[in-house]
Each structure stands twice: as structure tokens, then as C-alpha cells.
Coordinates of C-alpha atoms in Angstrom, one line a residue:
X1 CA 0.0 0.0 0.0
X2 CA 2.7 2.6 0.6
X3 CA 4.6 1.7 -2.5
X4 CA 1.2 2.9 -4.3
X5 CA 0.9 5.9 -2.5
X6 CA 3.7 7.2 -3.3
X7 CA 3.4 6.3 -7.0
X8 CA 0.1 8.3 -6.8
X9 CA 2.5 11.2 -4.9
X10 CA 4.8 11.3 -7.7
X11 CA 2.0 11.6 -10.3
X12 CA 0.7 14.1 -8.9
X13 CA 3.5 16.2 -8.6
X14 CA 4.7 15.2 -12.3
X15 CA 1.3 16.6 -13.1
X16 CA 1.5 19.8 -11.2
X17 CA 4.9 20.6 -12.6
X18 CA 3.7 20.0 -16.3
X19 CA 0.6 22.4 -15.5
X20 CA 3.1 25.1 -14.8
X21 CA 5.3 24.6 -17.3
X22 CA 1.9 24.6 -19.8
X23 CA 1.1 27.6 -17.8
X24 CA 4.2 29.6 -18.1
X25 CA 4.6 28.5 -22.2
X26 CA 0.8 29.7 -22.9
X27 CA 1.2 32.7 -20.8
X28 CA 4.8 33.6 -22.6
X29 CA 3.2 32.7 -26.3
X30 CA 0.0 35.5 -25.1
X31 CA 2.6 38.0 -24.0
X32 CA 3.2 39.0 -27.8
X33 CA 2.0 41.5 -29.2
X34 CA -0.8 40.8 -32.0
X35 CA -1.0 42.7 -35.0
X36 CA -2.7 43.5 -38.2
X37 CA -0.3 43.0 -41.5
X38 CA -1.6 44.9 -44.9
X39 CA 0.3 44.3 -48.1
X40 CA 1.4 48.0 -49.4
X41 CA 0.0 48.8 -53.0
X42 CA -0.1 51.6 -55.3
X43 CA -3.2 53.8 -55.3
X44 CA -4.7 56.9 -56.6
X45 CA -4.6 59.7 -54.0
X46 CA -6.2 63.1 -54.2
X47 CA -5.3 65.7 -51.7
X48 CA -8.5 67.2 -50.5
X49 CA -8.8 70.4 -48.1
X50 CA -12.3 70.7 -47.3
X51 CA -13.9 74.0 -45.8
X52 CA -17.3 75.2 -45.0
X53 CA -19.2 78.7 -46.0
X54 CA -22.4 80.3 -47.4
X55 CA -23.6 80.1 -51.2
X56 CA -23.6 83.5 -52.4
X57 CA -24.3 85.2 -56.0
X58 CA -21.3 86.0 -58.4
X59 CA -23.2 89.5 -58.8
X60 CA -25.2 91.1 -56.7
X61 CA -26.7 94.8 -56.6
X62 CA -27.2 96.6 -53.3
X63 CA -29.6 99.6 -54.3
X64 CA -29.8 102.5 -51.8
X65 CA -31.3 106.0 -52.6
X66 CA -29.5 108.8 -54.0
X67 CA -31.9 111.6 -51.9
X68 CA -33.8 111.6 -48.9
X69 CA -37.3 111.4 -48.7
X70 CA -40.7 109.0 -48.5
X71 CA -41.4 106.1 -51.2
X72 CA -44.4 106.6 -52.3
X73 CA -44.5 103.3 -54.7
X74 CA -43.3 100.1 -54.5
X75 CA -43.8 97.7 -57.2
X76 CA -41.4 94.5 -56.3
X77 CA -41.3 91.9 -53.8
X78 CA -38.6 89.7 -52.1
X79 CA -38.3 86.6 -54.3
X80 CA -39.2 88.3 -57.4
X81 CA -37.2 87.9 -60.9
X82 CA -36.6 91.5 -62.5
X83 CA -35.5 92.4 -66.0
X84 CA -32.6 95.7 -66.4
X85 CA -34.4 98.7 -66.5
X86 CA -37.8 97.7 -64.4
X87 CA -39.4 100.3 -62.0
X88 CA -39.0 99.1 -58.4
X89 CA -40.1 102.1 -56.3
X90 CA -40.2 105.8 -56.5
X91 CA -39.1 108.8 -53.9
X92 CA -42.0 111.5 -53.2
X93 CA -40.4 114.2 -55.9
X94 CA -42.5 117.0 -54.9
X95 CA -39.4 118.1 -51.9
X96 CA -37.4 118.4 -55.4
X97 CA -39.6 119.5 -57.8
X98 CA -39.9 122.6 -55.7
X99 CA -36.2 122.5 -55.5
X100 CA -35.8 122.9 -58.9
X101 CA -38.7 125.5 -59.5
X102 CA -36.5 127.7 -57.5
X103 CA -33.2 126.7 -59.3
X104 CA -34.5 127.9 -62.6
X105 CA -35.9 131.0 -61.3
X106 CA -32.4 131.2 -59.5
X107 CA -30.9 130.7 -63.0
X108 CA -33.0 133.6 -64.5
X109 CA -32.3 136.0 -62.2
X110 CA -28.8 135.7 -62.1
X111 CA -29.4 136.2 -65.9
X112 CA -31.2 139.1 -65.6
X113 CA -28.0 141.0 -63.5
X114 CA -25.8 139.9 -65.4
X115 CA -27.7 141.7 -68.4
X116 CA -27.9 144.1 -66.1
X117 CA -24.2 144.3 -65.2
X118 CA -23.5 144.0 -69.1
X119 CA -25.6 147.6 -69.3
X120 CA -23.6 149.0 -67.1
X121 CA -20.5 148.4 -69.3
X122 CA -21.7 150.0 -72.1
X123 CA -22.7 153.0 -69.5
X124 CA -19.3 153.1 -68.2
X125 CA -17.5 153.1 -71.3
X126 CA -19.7 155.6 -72.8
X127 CA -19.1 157.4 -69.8
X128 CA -15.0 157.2 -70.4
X129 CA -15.7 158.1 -73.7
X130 CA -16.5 161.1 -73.1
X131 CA -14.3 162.1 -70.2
X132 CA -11.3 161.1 -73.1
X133 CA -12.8 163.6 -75.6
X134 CA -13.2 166.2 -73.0
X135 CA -9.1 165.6 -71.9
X136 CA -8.3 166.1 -75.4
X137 CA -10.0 169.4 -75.7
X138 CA -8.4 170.7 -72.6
X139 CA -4.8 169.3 -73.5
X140 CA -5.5 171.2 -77.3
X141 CA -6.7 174.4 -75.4
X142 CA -3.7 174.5 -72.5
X143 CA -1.1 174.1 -75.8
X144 CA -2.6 177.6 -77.0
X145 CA -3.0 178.7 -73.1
X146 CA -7.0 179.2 -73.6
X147 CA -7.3 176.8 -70.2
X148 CA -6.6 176.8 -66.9
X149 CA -4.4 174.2 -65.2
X150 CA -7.0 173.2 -63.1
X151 CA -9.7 172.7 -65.8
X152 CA -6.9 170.5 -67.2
X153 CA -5.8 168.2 -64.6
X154 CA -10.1 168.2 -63.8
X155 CA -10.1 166.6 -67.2
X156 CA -7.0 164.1 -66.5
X157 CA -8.6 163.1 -63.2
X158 CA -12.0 162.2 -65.0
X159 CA -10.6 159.9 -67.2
X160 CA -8.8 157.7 -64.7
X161 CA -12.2 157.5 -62.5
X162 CA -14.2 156.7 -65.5
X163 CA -11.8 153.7 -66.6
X164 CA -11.7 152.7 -62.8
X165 CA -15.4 152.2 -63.3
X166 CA -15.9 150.8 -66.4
X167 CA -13.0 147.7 -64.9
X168 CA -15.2 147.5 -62.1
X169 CA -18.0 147.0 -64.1
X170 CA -16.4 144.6 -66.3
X171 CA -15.6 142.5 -63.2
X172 CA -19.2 142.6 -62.0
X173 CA -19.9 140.8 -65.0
X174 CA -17.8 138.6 -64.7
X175 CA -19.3 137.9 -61.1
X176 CA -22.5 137.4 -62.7
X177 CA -21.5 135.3 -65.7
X178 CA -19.9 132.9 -62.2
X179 CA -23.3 133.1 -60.7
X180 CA -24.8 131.7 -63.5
X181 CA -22.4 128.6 -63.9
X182 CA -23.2 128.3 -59.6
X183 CA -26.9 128.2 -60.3
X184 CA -26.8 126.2 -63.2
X185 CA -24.9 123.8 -61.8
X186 CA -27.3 123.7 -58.4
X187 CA -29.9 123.2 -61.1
X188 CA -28.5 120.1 -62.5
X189 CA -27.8 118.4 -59.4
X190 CA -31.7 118.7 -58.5
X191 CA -32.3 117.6 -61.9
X192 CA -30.3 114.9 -61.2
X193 CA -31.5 113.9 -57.7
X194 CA -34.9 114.3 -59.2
X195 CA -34.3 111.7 -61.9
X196 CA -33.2 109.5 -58.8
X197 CA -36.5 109.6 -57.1
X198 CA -37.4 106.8 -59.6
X199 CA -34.8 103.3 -59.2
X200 CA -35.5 100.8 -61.9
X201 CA -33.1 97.5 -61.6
X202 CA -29.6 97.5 -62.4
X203 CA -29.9 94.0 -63.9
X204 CA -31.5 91.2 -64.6
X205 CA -31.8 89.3 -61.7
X206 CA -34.0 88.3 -58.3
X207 CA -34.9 90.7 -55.5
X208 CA -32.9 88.6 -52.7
X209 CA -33.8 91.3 -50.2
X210 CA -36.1 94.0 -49.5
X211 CA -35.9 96.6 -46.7
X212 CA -38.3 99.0 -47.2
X213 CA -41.9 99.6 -47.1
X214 CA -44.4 101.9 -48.7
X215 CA -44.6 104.7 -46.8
X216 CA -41.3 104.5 -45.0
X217 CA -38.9 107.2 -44.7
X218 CA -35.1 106.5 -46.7
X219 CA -32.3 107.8 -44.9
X220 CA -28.9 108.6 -46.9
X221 CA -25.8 107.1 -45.4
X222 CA -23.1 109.6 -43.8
X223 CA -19.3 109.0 -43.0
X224 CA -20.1 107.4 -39.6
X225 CA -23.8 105.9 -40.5
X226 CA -24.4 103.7 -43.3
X227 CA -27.3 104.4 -45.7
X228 CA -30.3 102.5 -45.9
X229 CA -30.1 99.6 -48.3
X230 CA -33.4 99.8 -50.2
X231 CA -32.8 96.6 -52.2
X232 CA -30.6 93.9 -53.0
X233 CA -31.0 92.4 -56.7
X234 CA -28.6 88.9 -58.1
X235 CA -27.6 87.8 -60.6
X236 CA -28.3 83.9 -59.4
X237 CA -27.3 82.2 -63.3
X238 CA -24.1 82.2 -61.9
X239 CA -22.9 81.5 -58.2
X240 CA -20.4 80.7 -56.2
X241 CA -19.2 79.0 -52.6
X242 CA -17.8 81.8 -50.4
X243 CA -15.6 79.4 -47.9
X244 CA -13.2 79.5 -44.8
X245 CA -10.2 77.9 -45.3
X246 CA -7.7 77.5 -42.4
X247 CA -4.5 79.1 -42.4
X248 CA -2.4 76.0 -42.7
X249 CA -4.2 74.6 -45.7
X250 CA -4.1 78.0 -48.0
X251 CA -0.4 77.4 -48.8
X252 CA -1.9 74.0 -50.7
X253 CA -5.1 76.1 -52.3
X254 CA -4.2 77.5 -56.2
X255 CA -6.7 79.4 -59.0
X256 CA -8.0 77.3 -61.1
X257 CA -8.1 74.0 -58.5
X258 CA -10.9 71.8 -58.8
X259 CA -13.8 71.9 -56.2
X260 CA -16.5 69.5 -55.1
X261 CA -19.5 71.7 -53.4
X262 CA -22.4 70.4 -51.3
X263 CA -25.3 72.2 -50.3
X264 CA -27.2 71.4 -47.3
X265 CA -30.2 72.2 -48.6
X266 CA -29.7 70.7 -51.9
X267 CA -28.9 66.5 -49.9
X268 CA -27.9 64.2 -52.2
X269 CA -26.2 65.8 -54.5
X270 CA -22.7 67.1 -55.6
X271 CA -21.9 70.4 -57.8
X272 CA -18.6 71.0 -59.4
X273 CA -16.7 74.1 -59.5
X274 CA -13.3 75.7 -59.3
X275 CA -11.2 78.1 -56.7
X276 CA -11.9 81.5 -58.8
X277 CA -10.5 83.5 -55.7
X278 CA -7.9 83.1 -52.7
X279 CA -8.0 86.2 -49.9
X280 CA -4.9 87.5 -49.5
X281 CA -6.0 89.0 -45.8
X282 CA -7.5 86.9 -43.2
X283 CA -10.8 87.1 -42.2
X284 CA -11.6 89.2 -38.8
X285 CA -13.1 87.5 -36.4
X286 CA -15.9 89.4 -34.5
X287 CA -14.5 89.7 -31.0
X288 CA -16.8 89.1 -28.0
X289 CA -16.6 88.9 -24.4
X290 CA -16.2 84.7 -23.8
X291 CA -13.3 85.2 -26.1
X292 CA -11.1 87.6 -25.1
X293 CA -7.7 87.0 -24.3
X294 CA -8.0 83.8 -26.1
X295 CA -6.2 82.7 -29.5
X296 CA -8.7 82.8 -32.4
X297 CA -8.1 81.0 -35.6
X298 CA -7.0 82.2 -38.7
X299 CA -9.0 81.6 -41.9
X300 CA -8.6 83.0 -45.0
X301 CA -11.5 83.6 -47.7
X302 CA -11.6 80.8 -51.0
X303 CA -14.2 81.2 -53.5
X304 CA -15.5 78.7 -55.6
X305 CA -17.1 79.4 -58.5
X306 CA -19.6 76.7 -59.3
X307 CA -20.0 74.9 -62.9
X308 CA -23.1 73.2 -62.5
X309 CA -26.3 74.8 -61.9
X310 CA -28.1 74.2 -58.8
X311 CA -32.0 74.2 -58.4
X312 CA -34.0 76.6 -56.0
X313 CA -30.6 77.7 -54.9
X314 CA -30.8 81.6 -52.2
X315 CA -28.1 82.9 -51.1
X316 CA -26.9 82.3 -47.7
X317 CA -27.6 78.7 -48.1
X318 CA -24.7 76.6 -45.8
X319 CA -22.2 74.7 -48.0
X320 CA -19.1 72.4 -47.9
X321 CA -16.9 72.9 -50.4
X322 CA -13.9 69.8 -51.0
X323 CA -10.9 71.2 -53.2
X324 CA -8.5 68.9 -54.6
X325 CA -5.6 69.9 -54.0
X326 CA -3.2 67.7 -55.8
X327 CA -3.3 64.4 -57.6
X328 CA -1.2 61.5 -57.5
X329 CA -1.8 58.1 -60.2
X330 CA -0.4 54.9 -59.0
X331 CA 1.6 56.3 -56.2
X332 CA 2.5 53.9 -53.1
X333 CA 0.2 54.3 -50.3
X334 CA 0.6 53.5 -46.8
X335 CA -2.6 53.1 -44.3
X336 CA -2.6 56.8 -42.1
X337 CA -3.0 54.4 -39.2
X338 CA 0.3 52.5 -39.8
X339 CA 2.3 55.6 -39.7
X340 CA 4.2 56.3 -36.2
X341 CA 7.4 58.3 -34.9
X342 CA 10.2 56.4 -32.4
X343 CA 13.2 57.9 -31.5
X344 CA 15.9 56.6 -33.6
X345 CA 19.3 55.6 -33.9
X346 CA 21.6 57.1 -36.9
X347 CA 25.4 56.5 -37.8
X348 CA 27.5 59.3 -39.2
X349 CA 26.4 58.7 -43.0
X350 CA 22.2 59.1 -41.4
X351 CA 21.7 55.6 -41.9
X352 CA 19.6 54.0 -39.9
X353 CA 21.3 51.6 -36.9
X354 CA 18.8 48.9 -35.9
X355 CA 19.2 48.4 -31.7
X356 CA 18.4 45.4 -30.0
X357 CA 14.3 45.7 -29.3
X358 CA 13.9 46.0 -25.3
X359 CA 13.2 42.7 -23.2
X360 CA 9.7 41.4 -23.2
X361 CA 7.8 42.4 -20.3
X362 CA 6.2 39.1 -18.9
X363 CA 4.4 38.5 -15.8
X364 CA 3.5 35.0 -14.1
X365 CA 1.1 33.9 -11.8
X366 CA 1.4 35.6 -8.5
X367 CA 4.7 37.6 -9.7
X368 CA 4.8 41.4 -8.9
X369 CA 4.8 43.5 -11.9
X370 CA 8.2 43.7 -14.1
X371 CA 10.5 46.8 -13.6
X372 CA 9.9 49.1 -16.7
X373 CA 12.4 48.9 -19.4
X374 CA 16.2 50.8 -18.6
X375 CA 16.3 54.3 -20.8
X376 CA 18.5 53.4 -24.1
X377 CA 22.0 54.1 -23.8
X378 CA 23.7 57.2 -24.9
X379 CA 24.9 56.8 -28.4
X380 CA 28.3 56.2 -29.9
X381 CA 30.3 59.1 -31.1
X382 CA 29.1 59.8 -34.4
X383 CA 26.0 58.8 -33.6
X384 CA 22.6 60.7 -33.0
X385 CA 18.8 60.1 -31.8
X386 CA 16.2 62.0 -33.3
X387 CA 12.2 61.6 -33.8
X388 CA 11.9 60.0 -37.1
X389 CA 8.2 59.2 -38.7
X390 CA 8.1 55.3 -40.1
X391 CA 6.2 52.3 -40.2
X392 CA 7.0 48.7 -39.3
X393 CA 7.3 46.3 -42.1
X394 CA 6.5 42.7 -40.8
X395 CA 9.1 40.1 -41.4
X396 CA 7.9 37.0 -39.6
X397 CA 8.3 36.9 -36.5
X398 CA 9.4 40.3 -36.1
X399 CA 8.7 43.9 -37.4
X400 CA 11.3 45.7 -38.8
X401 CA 11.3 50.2 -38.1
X402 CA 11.5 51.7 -41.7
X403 CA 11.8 55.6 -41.8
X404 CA 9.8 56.8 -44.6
X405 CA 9.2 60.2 -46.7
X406 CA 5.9 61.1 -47.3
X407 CA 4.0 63.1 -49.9
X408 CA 0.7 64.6 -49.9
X409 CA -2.0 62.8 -47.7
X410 CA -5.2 61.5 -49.2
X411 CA -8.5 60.5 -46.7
X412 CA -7.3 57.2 -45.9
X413 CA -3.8 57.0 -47.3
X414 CA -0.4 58.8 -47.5
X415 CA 1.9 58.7 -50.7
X416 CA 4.7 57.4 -49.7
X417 CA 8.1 58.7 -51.8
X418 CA 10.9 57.0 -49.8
X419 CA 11.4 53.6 -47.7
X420 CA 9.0 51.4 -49.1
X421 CA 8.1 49.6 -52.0
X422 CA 4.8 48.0 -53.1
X423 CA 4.5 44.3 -51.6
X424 CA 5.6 45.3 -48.5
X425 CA 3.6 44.3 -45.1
X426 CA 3.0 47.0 -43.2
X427 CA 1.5 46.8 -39.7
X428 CA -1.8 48.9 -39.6
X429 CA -3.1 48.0 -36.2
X430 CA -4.7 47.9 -33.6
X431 CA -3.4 51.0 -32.3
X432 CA -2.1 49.7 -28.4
X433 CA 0.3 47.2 -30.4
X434 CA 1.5 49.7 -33.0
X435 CA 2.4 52.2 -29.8
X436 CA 4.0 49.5 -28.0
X437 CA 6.0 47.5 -30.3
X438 CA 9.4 49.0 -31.3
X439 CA 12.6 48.0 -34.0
X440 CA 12.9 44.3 -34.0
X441 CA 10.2 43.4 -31.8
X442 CA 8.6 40.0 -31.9
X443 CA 4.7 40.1 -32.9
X444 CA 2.4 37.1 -33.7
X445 CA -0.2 38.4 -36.8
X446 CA -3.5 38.4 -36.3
X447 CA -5.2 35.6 -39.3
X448 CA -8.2 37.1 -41.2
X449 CA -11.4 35.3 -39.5

């Protein structure tokens, strides 16, 4: 009986031991990383910056009023399609019609003096005349000494008050001749302001806006007070995406790239176009109290002029406009997810030096947690660490770090122009293995299910 026991003693413990060992091998096997492989290929990319804005007209019209006063008729409403030349509303005239009653009777007396001034030329020189005749008796009578010296230099001072006078009334002409170019020109500006009581459309187009009413007062606009905008008439044939792009994706934005624009009140459909405009001034934000004294951003204004013509469209409608760009054909494309940055190791030449991948960090059944990994150690002279962006090309059982060059980035991929080569097995995931793996780690691939 005790020779059985023990046998039983000795299986048991054979047992035990193989259950650890089982335990430690499964637990070890678990303790690698899994990953997702993808082989690289070559793809079409397009570059897309995407921005939102408002649907506005290529040409619109703001109409405001030339002269003050009531509208008396109105003969348009918002929504309505106008043809150039059409009577929208008219300006009570009868301030200005009395305006230019006394501008003509202004006119015609300024006429009449200067008639009046033009008689009194003909007076004074009529009058010089004859003071010159008189002179020229006196100076013919003192040379045979029949006159006095005082009837003489009488005579003398005469003339030179009558030609005093007649310049003086030659200059009062021209005063009123000045007058009559004042008033005339007073009468065609109320002319002119009177031909304004009556605004007829700029162009053909639809009355986007109205802001008046019959009856209402129109108030001109000063240097600190805007006028009031009577109407606003577009052009909507042709029209365009008004769109804020962000500072860091104008440098990329050109004339003459091609757009993709969708209007959220137009679902389901897509309306080309093409950047027509780039603002070479950013946009101001309006500043308000909840952000003050905080960093706004900086956009800059892109306008898309659209191709295709969209139904029912009003301006203000809210749009997404999707400009390509660039373009590349058959370039090789890496997964955005694959990419990463590790701090590398490079020789004098700036190749790369692949290190020894840190030790595994296991843990067993009822063992504390594993100290973290020691810091790398200081490179060799000649050598330097810096940040490099890569991916990790699989190469069973281990992944391999592969410093790459990239071009422009697509939605889902980035052209790669340096390190890899189509065929290549990238590691795209999941994201806790891609952070925690490094150069030379061992991985275990996750199989397609």
C-alpha cells in the first residue's frame, strides 16, 4: 500500500509541474503583441482640403437711394425675378420738384443781372468816352493857353475815374456770368436727384432682399452711419461657394483648382466648381466677451465658383466645399494608421542603426509587476537620436522600423516617396500594439477570420 501511494504522490507532482510549465509556455506565447499585417499597393490619392461657408451670388446689386425722402411706390417683392431697367419704387419728388422751381428761377435772375451788369459796361465806357474827348480838348486848349491848369488836370482826373469804373463793371460781370455757372450747376444736381426719385433695376436678376416699405422714410448714409439699403438684386445664373479655409491649408489652395461643393439644402447631390479667388487678408473675427484674451483661428477667404447649376438655390444657403488639391496616379500608399514616430538611432552617414528591441515584459502567476524597461543608452560618437516618422514592415516573427518620406495625404492614405516599395507588409493596427511595439520586436499576426 505505501509503495502505491507514493506512485500516486509522484503523479501528482509530475502533473503539477507540467501544468506550470503549460502555464508559463501559454502565458509567454499570449505575452506577444498581435497585429494587423496589410500588403502596401499603389493607389490613386487626391489631396482634399475641405472647408465650410455660405452660397452667395457672383453678382449682386445693393440699391440704396440717391436723396432723402418717402417712397411713395413700390412695385417689387422679395423673391421676385426683375428684368434691367424695371421700375422698383419711386421717392415723393414733390421736396425736389420745388427745389428745382427755385433753381430755374435762380438761374433767371442771375441772368437778368448779369444783363444788367453788361448795361452798365456799355454806361461806363460811354461814360469814359467822353471824359477822353473832354481831356483832349483841354490838352488842345492849355497848348494855346486858352485853359486853366485846373480845368486840365479836372479833365485828366476824370478819365482815370471813368476807366476805374468801367473795370469794375467789367468784373461785376464777370461775377455774374460765375453766378450763373453756380446756379446752373445747383440746377442740374436737382435735376439729377430728381431723376433718382425713380430706381428701376440695375440688372436682370432676383430681389434677394427687400428693406423698405411703402410709406417708410429713406435715410442717406453719412461717413459714420451707413445708408439705408433699399434693395438687393442677383444675378443667381451664376454663383459661387464663399468658404473659410484655415491658415495652414491656403499654402496648398491655387486658381484654377478643382472643387466638389455640397449644399445642405440641396442633400444628395454634388456640384462641381473651381477656386476663382484666394484672400490674400485673413478674415476678422468678430471679438466678443467669452473670447477675449483667447487665440482665435486664422482663416482666409476661397471662392468657388460653381459649374453646374443648382435648383432653387438663395443665397446664404450653408455649403461644404472639397478642393483637390493635388493628384497622385499609382503612387504607393501606406494606411494613415500605420504611420508612427520612435526615437531613432543614426550612424554618421544618417543611416539608420537597428538596436536590439527591449526585453519582453512578462508577468506570471502571482509575480509582482516587471521593472519598466532601462532608458537606451547614450549613443556612440558619431552617432545621433532623433524623432523619425516610419512604419514597421512585418518580417515574420518580427517587425522591422522603416523611416519613410511622405507626400501629400489623401482620406485614408499617405503617398509614400521613400522607404517602401509596393509588396511590403505594413503593420496597420490595432493602435495599443502599433504604440508598444518597437525596431525588432517579436509580434504574432492576427489571421483574417
Amino acid at each position: 500500500m505505501k509503495g502505491r501511494t507514493w506512485l500516486i504522490l509522484v503523479a501528482v507532482v509530475i502533473i503539477l509541474a507540467a501544468a506550470g510549465v503549460g502555464a508559463r509556455i501559454y502565458r509567454n506565447a499570449n505575452s506577444l503583441p498581435a497585429v494587423t499585417v496589410d500588403p502596401i499597393r499603389t493607389r490613386d490619392l487626391d489631396a482634399i482640403v475641405s472647408a465650410s461657408g455660405k452660397i452667395q451670388p457672383k453678382r449682386q446689386v445693393n440699391v440704396s437711394a440717391q436723396t432723402m425722402g418717402r417712397v411713395t411706390r413700390l412695385a417689387v417683392q422679395e423673391g421676385q425675378r426683375v428684368k434691367a431697367g424695371q421700375f422698383l419704387l419711386e421717392i415723393d419728388p414733390k421736396a425736389l420738384a420745388g427745389q428745382l422751381d427755385r433753381g430755374e428761377a435762380s438761374v433767371a435772375a442771375a441772368r437778368s443781372s448779369l444783363q444788367q451788369a453788361a448795361t452798365a459796361v456799355d454806361q461806363a465806357r460811354a461814360t469814359l468816352d467822353l471824359a477822353q474827348q473832354t481831356l483832349r480838348r483841354q490838352q488842345e486848349l492849355s497848348k494855346d493857353g486858352l485853359t486853366t491848369r485846373e480845368a486840365l488836370e479836372r479833365a485828366q482826373n476824370d478819365v482815370i475815374v471813368r476807366e476805374a469804373e468801367l473795370k469794375t463793371r467789367q468784373q461785376e460781370v464777370q461775377t455774374r456770368e460765375q453766378q450763373i455757372k453756380q446756379e446752373q450747376a445747383a440746377l442740374s444736381t436737382t435735376r439729377y436727384n430728381l431723376s433718382q426719385v425713380i430706381i428701376n433695376s440695375p440688372m436682370d436678376g432676383i430681389v434677394t432682399r427687400r428693406n423698405i416699405e411703402e410709406g417708410e422714410n429713406v435715410v442717406l448714409g453719412t461717413m459714420n452711419n451707413a445708408g439705408t439699403v433699399l434693395l438687393t438684386v442677383a444675378d443667381m445664373s451664376a454663383i459661387q461657394a464663399e468658404i473659410e479655409v484655415d491658415e495652414t491649408d491656403i499654402p496648398n489652395v491655387a486658381i484654377g483648382q478643382a472643387a466638389v461643393v455640397t449644399i445642405d439644402a440641396v442633400p444628395d447631390r454634388m456640384f462641381k466648381g473651381r477656386v476663382t479667388d484666394i484672400g490674400n487678408s485673413p478674415i476678422q473675427a468678430a471679438a466678443s466677451p467669452a473670447n477675449t484674451g483667447q487665440r482665435q483661428a486664422t482663416n482666409f477667404k476661397v471662392v468657388v465658383t460653381i459649374d453646374d447649376q443648382v435648383p432653387d438655390v438663395r443665397p446664404g444657403f450653408t455649403c461644404t466645399a472639397e478642393i483637390t488639391t493635388a493628384s497622385r496616379k499609382n503612387a504607393i500608399a501606406v494606411p494613415i494608421q500605420a504611420l508612427t514616430v520612435r526615437e531613432m538611432l543614426f550612424d554618421e552617414h544618417g543611416t539608420l542603426v537597428h538596436e536590439p528591441p527591449p526585453p519582453v515584459q512578462r508577468r506570471f502567476f502571482g509575480a509582482a509587476p516587471a521593472a519598466p524597461p532601462p532608458p537606451p543608452a547614450d549613443p556612440a560618437p558619431g552617432q545621433t537620436r532623433k524623432e523619425t516618422e516610419g512604419v514597421f514592415v512585418f518580417r515574420d516573427p518580427k517587425v522591422v522600423f522603416a523611416p519613410v518620406k511622405t507626400g501629400i495625404a489623401g482620406e485614408r492614405y499617405f503617398e509614400v516617396l521613400s522607404g517602401l516599395k509596393a509588396g511590403d507588409q505594413v503593420v496597420t493596427g490595432p493602435f495599443d500594439s502599433v504604440r508598444q511595439i518597437a525596431d525588432g520586436s517579436a509580434v504574432k499576426q492576427n489571421l483574417p477570420r
